[in-house]
PDB file of C-alpha atoms in Angstrom:
ATOM      1  CA  MET A 217     -31.486 126.324 272.816  1.00  0.00           C
ATOM      2  CA  SER A 218     -29.379 125.454 276.004  1.00  0.00           C
ATOM      3  CA  THR A 219     -30.923 128.525 278.935  1.00  0.00           C
ATOM      4  CA  ILE A 220     -29.411 129.280 281.945  1.00  0.00           C
ATOM      5  CA  ASN A 221     -32.176 127.919 283.729  1.00  0.00           C
ATOM      6  CA  ASP A 222     -31.378 124.146 282.230  1.00  0.00           C
ATOM      7  CA  ILE A 223     -27.534 124.304 283.888  1.00  0.00           C
ATOM      8  CA  GLY A 224     -27.885 120.952 286.743  1.00  0.00           C
ATOM      9  CA  ILE A 225     -27.782 117.067 287.010  1.00  0.00           C
ATOM     10  CA  PRO A 226     -29.970 115.023 284.874  1.00  0.00           C
ATOM     11  CA  GLY A 227     -32.109 112.963 287.126  1.00  0.00           C
ATOM     12  CA  VAL A 228     -30.854 114.863 290.583  1.00  0.00           C
ATOM     13  CA  GLY A 229     -32.163 118.596 290.292  1.00  0.00           C
ATOM     14  CA  SER A 230     -31.645 121.911 288.734  1.00  0.00           C
ATOM     15  CA  GLY A 231     -29.485 124.780 289.055  1.00  0.00           C
ATOM     16  CA  ILE A 232     -26.481 124.470 291.105  1.00  0.00           C
ATOM     17  CA  LEU A 233     -26.109 125.308 294.888  1.00  0.00           C
ATOM     18  CA  HIS A 234     -24.337 128.810 296.358  1.00  0.00           C
ATOM     19  CA  PRO A 235     -20.554 128.139 298.072  1.00  0.00           C
ATOM     20  CA  LYS A 236     -19.068 128.915 300.697  1.00  0.00           C
ATOM     21  CA  HIS A 237     -16.846 131.302 300.976  1.00  0.00           C
ATOM     22  CA  LYS A 238     -13.415 130.800 301.967  1.00  0.00           C
ATOM     23  CA  ASN A 239     -12.606 134.525 302.151  1.00  0.00           C
ATOM     24  CA  ARG A 240     -16.246 134.788 304.556  1.00  0.00           C
ATOM     25  CA  TRP A 241     -14.825 134.145 307.988  1.00  0.00           C
ATOM     26  CA  ARG A 242     -14.442 135.267 311.740  1.00  0.00           C
ATOM     27  CA  VAL A 243     -12.118 133.794 314.321  1.00  0.00           C
ATOM     28  CA  THR A 244     -13.153 135.417 318.112  1.00  0.00           C
ATOM     29  CA  PHE A 245     -11.818 133.089 321.644  1.00  0.00           C
ATOM     30  CA  ALA A 246     -13.330 133.099 325.067  1.00  0.00           C
ATOM     31  CA  ASN A 247     -10.059 133.101 327.581  1.00  0.00           C
ATOM     32  CA  MET A 248      -6.759 132.775 325.158  1.00  0.00           C
ATOM     33  CA  GLY A 249      -3.479 134.232 327.703  1.00  0.00           C
ATOM     34  CA  GLY A 250      -5.994 133.896 331.081  1.00  0.00           C
ATOM     35  CA  GLY A 251      -8.524 136.830 329.693  1.00  0.00           C
ATOM     36  CA  ALA A 252      -6.587 138.708 328.430  1.00  0.00           C
ATOM     37  CA  ASP A 253      -8.603 141.146 325.436  1.00  0.00           C
ATOM     38  CA  SER A 254      -8.042 138.677 321.746  1.00  0.00           C
ATOM     39  CA  GLN A 255      -9.922 141.029 319.638  1.00  0.00           C
ATOM     40  CA  PRO A 256      -5.805 141.539 317.774  1.00  0.00           C
ATOM     41  CA  VAL A 257      -5.532 138.192 317.040  1.00  0.00           C
ATOM     42  CA  SER A 258      -9.324 137.930 315.303  1.00  0.00           C
ATOM     43  CA  MET A 259      -8.488 141.161 313.741  1.00  0.00           C
ATOM     44  CA  GLN A 260      -4.780 139.963 312.639  1.00  0.00           C
ATOM     45  CA  ALA A 261      -5.737 136.059 311.581  1.00  0.00           C
ATOM     46  CA  ILE A 262      -4.974 135.516 308.444  1.00  0.00           C
ATOM     47  CA  LYS A 263      -5.503 131.957 307.707  1.00  0.00           C
ATOM     48  CA  VAL A 264      -7.541 129.115 309.586  1.00  0.00           C
ATOM     49  CA  ASN A 265      -8.259 125.337 309.147  1.00  0.00           C
ATOM     50  CA  ARG A 266     -11.728 124.229 310.197  1.00  0.00           C
ATOM     51  CA  PRO A 267     -11.269 121.550 312.228  1.00  0.00           C
ATOM     52  CA  HIS A 268     -10.614 117.489 311.530  1.00  0.00           C
ATOM     53  CA  LEU A 269     -12.105 115.057 312.776  1.00  0.00           C
ATOM     54  CA  LYS A 270     -10.299 111.482 312.585  1.00  0.00           C
ATOM     55  CA  PHE A 271     -11.698 108.553 313.695  1.00  0.00           C
ATOM     56  CA  GLU A 272      -8.609 105.003 314.541  1.00  0.00           C
ATOM     57  CA  LYS A 273      -9.975 101.923 312.084  1.00  0.00           C
ATOM     58  CA  VAL A 274      -9.881  98.279 313.666  1.00  0.00           C
ATOM     59  CA  ASN A 275      -9.332  95.413 312.083  1.00  0.00           C
ATOM     60  CA  LEU A 276     -12.165  92.587 312.381  1.00  0.00           C
ATOM     61  CA  HIS A 277      -9.999  89.512 310.916  1.00  0.00           C
ATOM     62  CA  ARG A 278     -12.785  86.327 310.436  1.00  0.00           C
ATOM     63  CA  TYR A 279     -10.929  83.379 308.294  1.00  0.00           C
ATOM     64  CA  ASN A 280     -10.036  84.444 304.669  1.00  0.00           C
ATOM     65  CA  SER A 281     -11.950  88.366 304.639  1.00  0.00           C
ATOM     66  CA  VAL A 282     -11.596  91.613 306.491  1.00  0.00           C
ATOM     67  CA  ALA A 283     -14.522  93.732 307.171  1.00  0.00           C
ATOM     68  CA  TYR A 284     -13.512  97.594 309.793  1.00  0.00           C
ATOM     69  CA  ILE A 285     -15.432  99.247 312.426  1.00  0.00           C
ATOM     70  CA  ALA A 286     -14.689 103.212 313.384  1.00  0.00           C
ATOM     71  CA  ALA A 287     -12.839 103.121 316.828  1.00  0.00           C
ATOM     72  CA  LYS A 288     -11.356 105.589 319.152  1.00  0.00           C
ATOM     73  CA  HIS A 289     -12.329 109.730 317.077  1.00  0.00           C
ATOM     74  CA  SER A 290      -9.540 112.907 317.711  1.00  0.00           C
ATOM     75  CA  TRP A 291      -8.869 116.168 316.230  1.00  0.00           C
ATOM     76  CA  ASP A 292      -5.810 117.355 314.407  1.00  0.00           C
ATOM     77  CA  PRO A 293      -4.707 120.413 315.566  1.00  0.00           C
ATOM     78  CA  MET A 294      -6.117 123.419 313.559  1.00  0.00           C
ATOM     79  CA  ALA A 295      -3.499 125.984 312.206  1.00  0.00           C
ATOM     80  CA  LEU A 296      -3.525 129.602 312.671  1.00  0.00           C
ATOM     81  CA  THR A 297      -1.406 131.880 311.100  1.00  0.00           C
ATOM     82  CA  VAL A 298      -1.589 136.088 312.416  1.00  0.00           C
ATOM     83  CA  GLN A 299       0.287 138.132 310.846  1.00  0.00           C
ATOM     84  CA  ASP A 300       2.124 140.694 313.436  1.00  0.00           C
ATOM     85  CA  ASP A 301       1.276 143.973 313.549  1.00  0.00           C
ATOM     86  CA  VAL A 302       3.932 146.813 314.370  1.00  0.00           C
ATOM     87  CA  THR A 303       2.528 147.801 317.443  1.00  0.00           C
ATOM     88  CA  GLY A 304       2.811 143.703 319.539  1.00  0.00           C
ATOM     89  CA  THR A 305      -0.333 143.408 320.266  1.00  0.00           C
ATOM     90  CA  ALA A 306      -1.591 140.495 318.689  1.00  0.00           C
ATOM     91  CA  SER A 307       1.601 138.840 320.339  1.00  0.00           C
ATOM     92  CA  GLN A 308       1.428 139.848 323.440  1.00  0.00           C
ATOM     93  CA  VAL A 309      -1.888 138.110 323.233  1.00  0.00           C
ATOM     94  CA  ILE A 310      -0.027 135.573 322.385  1.00  0.00           C
ATOM     95  CA  GLN A 311       2.652 135.659 324.607  1.00  0.00           C
ATOM     96  CA  ALA A 312       0.410 135.892 327.292  1.00  0.00           C
ATOM     97  CA  GLN A 313      -1.148 132.832 326.236  1.00  0.00           C
ATOM     98  CA  LEU A 314       2.331 130.692 325.984  1.00  0.00           C
ATOM     99  CA  GLN A 315       2.773 132.217 329.531  1.00  0.00           C
ATOM    100  CA  LYS A 316       0.398 130.847 330.977  1.00  0.00           C
ATOM    101  CA  GLN A 317       0.608 127.463 329.987  1.00  0.00           C
ATOM    102  CA  GLN A 318       4.782 127.375 331.239  1.00  0.00           C
ATOM    103  CA  TRP A 319       6.446 130.868 332.671  1.00  0.00           C
ATOM    104  CA  LEU A 320       8.696 131.393 330.100  1.00  0.00           C
ATOM    105  CA  ILE A 321      10.006 135.190 330.611  1.00  0.00           C
ATOM    106  CA  GLY A 322      10.601 136.168 333.920  1.00  0.00           C
ATOM    107  CA  ALA A 323       9.891 132.968 335.773  1.00  0.00           C
ATOM    108  CA  GLU A 324       9.768 132.811 339.560  1.00  0.00           C
ATOM    109  CA  GLY A 325      12.479 131.352 341.352  1.00  0.00           C
ATOM    110  CA  GLN A 326      14.926 128.801 339.346  1.00  0.00           C
ATOM    111  CA  TRP A 327      12.309 126.693 337.018  1.00  0.00           C
ATOM    112  CA  LEU A 328      10.343 127.018 334.804  1.00  0.00           C
ATOM    113  CA  ALA A 329       6.721 126.597 336.734  1.00  0.00           C
ATOM    114  CA  ALA A 330       4.734 124.908 334.161  1.00  0.00           C
ATOM    115  CA  ALA A 331       0.793 124.949 334.896  1.00  0.00           C
ATOM    116  CA  GLY A 332      -0.643 122.829 337.451  1.00  0.00           C
ATOM    117  CA  GLU A 333      -3.871 121.807 335.277  1.00  0.00           C
ATOM    118  CA  GLY A 334      -4.887 122.256 331.610  1.00  0.00           C
ATOM    119  CA  SER A 335      -8.539 124.278 333.080  1.00  0.00           C
ATOM    120  CA  LEU A 336      -5.863 127.405 334.211  1.00  0.00           C
ATOM    121  CA  TYR A 337      -4.753 127.179 330.409  1.00  0.00           C
ATOM    122  CA  LYS A 338      -7.166 126.156 328.501  1.00  0.00           C
ATOM    123  CA  PHE A 339      -9.006 128.722 325.788  1.00  0.00           C
ATOM    124  CA  VAL A 340     -12.244 128.802 323.332  1.00  0.00           C
ATOM    125  CA  THR A 341     -11.985 128.890 319.801  1.00  0.00           C
ATOM    126  CA  TYR A 342     -15.366 129.797 317.675  1.00  0.00           C
ATOM    127  CA  LEU A 343     -14.237 129.800 314.479  1.00  0.00           C
ATOM    128  CA  ASP A 344     -18.108 131.413 312.581  1.00  0.00           C
ATOM    129  CA  MET A 345     -18.548 131.210 308.477  1.00  0.00           C
ATOM    130  CA  LEU A 346     -20.322 134.190 307.423  1.00  0.00           C
ATOM    131  CA  ASP A 347     -22.635 135.082 304.376  1.00  0.00           C
ATOM    132  CA  GLY A 348     -20.832 138.281 302.724  1.00  0.00           C
ATOM    133  CA  ASN A 349     -22.333 140.410 306.090  1.00  0.00           C
ATOM    134  CA  ASP A 350     -23.541 139.887 309.556  1.00  0.00           C
ATOM    135  CA  GLN A 351     -25.029 136.985 308.930  1.00  0.00           C
ATOM    136  CA  VAL A 352     -23.374 133.142 310.746  1.00  0.00           C
ATOM    137  CA  ILE A 353     -23.925 129.828 308.134  1.00  0.00           C
ATOM    138  CA  GLU A 354     -21.665 128.167 309.808  1.00  0.00           C
ATOM    139  CA  LYS A 355     -20.828 128.345 313.633  1.00  0.00           C
ATOM    140  CA  TRP A 356     -17.703 125.910 315.365  1.00  0.00           C
ATOM    141  CA  THR A 357     -17.062 125.802 318.876  1.00  0.00           C
ATOM    142  CA  VAL A 358     -13.422 124.446 319.627  1.00  0.00           C
ATOM    143  CA  GLU A 359     -12.593 122.997 323.331  1.00  0.00           C
ATOM    144  CA  GLY A 360     -10.123 122.560 325.409  1.00  0.00           C
ATOM    145  CA  CYS A 361      -7.548 124.823 322.390  1.00  0.00           C
ATOM    146  CA  TRP A 362      -3.751 125.162 323.622  1.00  0.00           C
ATOM    147  CA  ILE A 363      -0.524 126.356 321.635  1.00  0.00           C
ATOM    148  CA  GLU A 364       0.866 123.726 320.684  1.00  0.00           C
ATOM    149  CA  ASP A 365       3.644 124.943 318.303  1.00  0.00           C
ATOM    150  CA  ASN A 366       4.681 128.258 317.715  1.00  0.00           C
ATOM    151  CA  ASP A 367       6.084 129.534 315.007  1.00  0.00           C
ATOM    152  CA  TRP A 368       7.619 133.935 315.302  1.00  0.00           C
ATOM    153  CA  GLY A 369       8.225 133.537 311.158  1.00  0.00           C
ATOM    154  CA  GLU A 370      11.090 134.580 309.502  1.00  0.00           C
ATOM    155  CA  LEU A 371      12.313 137.430 308.252  1.00  0.00           C
ATOM    156  CA  ALA A 372      14.083 138.641 305.033  1.00  0.00           C
ATOM    157  CA  TYR A 373      15.712 141.751 303.789  1.00  0.00           C
ATOM    158  CA  GLU A 374      14.847 140.963 299.855  1.00  0.00           C
ATOM    159  CA  THR A 375      10.974 141.217 301.112  1.00  0.00           C
ATOM    160  CA  GLY A 376       8.408 143.002 302.048  1.00  0.00           C
ATOM    161  CA  ASP A 377       6.475 140.979 302.754  1.00  0.00           C
ATOM    162  CA  PRO A 378       4.366 141.303 306.312  1.00  0.00           C
ATOM    163  CA  VAL A 379       5.723 139.096 309.099  1.00  0.00           C
ATOM    164  CA  GLU A 380       3.458 136.622 309.687  1.00  0.00           C
ATOM    165  CA  ILE A 381       3.199 134.398 313.267  1.00  0.00           C
ATOM    166  CA  GLN A 382       1.842 130.383 312.344  1.00  0.00           C
ATOM    167  CA  LEU A 383      -0.109 128.505 315.554  1.00  0.00           C
ATOM    168  CA  SER A 384      -0.655 125.018 315.919  1.00  0.00           C
ATOM    169  CA  ILE A 385      -3.714 124.750 318.371  1.00  0.00           C
ATOM    170  CA  SER A 386      -4.937 120.906 319.870  1.00  0.00           C
ATOM    171  CA  TYR A 387      -7.937 120.961 321.088  1.00  0.00           C
ATOM    172  CA  ASP A 388      -9.826 118.509 323.504  1.00  0.00           C
ATOM    173  CA  HIS A 389     -13.240 118.470 320.827  1.00  0.00           C
ATOM    174  CA  ALA A 390     -15.318 120.389 318.325  1.00  0.00           C
ATOM    175  CA  ARG A 391     -18.773 121.291 318.142  1.00  0.00           C
ATOM    176  CA  GLN A 392     -20.208 122.601 314.387  1.00  0.00           C
ATOM    177  CA  THR A 393     -23.658 124.210 314.219  1.00  0.00           C
ATOM    178  CA  LEU A 394     -25.382 124.441 310.890  1.00  0.00           C
ATOM    179  CA  GLY A 395     -27.684 126.875 309.079  1.00  0.00           C
ATOM    180  CA  GLY A 396     -28.998 130.041 309.628  1.00  0.00           C
ATOM    181  CA  TYR A 397     -28.382 131.777 306.100  1.00  0.00           C
ATOM    182  CA  GLN A 398     -31.779 133.746 305.687  1.00  0.00           C
ATOM    183  CA  GLN A 399     -31.797 136.092 302.370  1.00  0.00           C
ATOM    184  CA  GLY A 400     -32.609 133.355 300.039  1.00  0.00           C
ATOM    185  CA  LYS A 401     -33.177 129.988 298.449  1.00  0.00           C
ATOM    186  CA  GLY A 402     -29.338 129.510 298.308  1.00  0.00           C
ATOM    187  CA  ILE A 403     -28.516 129.019 294.017  1.00  0.00           C
ATOM    188  CA  ALA A 404     -25.421 130.263 292.831  1.00  0.00           C
ATOM    189  CA  THR A 405     -27.486 130.190 289.300  1.00  0.00           C
ATOM    190  CA  GLY A 406     -29.670 133.266 288.641  1.00  0.00           C
ATOM    191  CA  GLY A 407     -31.320 136.054 286.329  1.00  0.00           C
ATOM    192  CA  ALA A 408     -32.852 134.050 283.999  1.00  0.00           C
ATOM    193  CA  GLY A 409     -34.307 135.168 280.551  1.00  0.00           C
ATOM    194  CA  ARG A 410     -37.518 134.574 278.315  1.00  0.00           C
ATOM    195  CA  VAL A 411     -36.402 132.617 275.247  1.00  0.00           C
ATOM    196  CA  GLY A 412     -37.482 133.366 272.016  1.00  0.00           C
TER     197      GLY A 412
END
């Protein structure tokens, strides 16, 4: 008779490694909105994408064959969904960031002045995956961030759903740090009883 201890892949290993959970994360920001308190955006965040790295592919043609090598890398924008709160605190932080990128409200003079350089408006995003408590098991440090696309969301009389703000965040670079899980061996299966 098979037991829980028999779960696994023959020739590879026994047991099942416990997966990371999609709902165990937090996102925080440094210098978003020029140093405004960005905690409301962190508190209202309900969905975020982890960074997506891709490489350009270069074809090396030779006679009747083709080989491939990697060229420059680039990062796709991160999608962040935030629920709009009734006090507007998350919206105020987002608005402050957009104002740092380009004066859109109350610009002095007749021009909507853009920031003179990226360092004046770019911010850092920290995306932490957690173990179910406060232990970070994966950390992304996303640098050179700015809001590429901002959608304040739609309104509709037929639903009472929360209003959502969609952000597309472009960035220059991301670093991933793995490790930090310290509660056990990371095995999903367990609690086996005696046979017989």
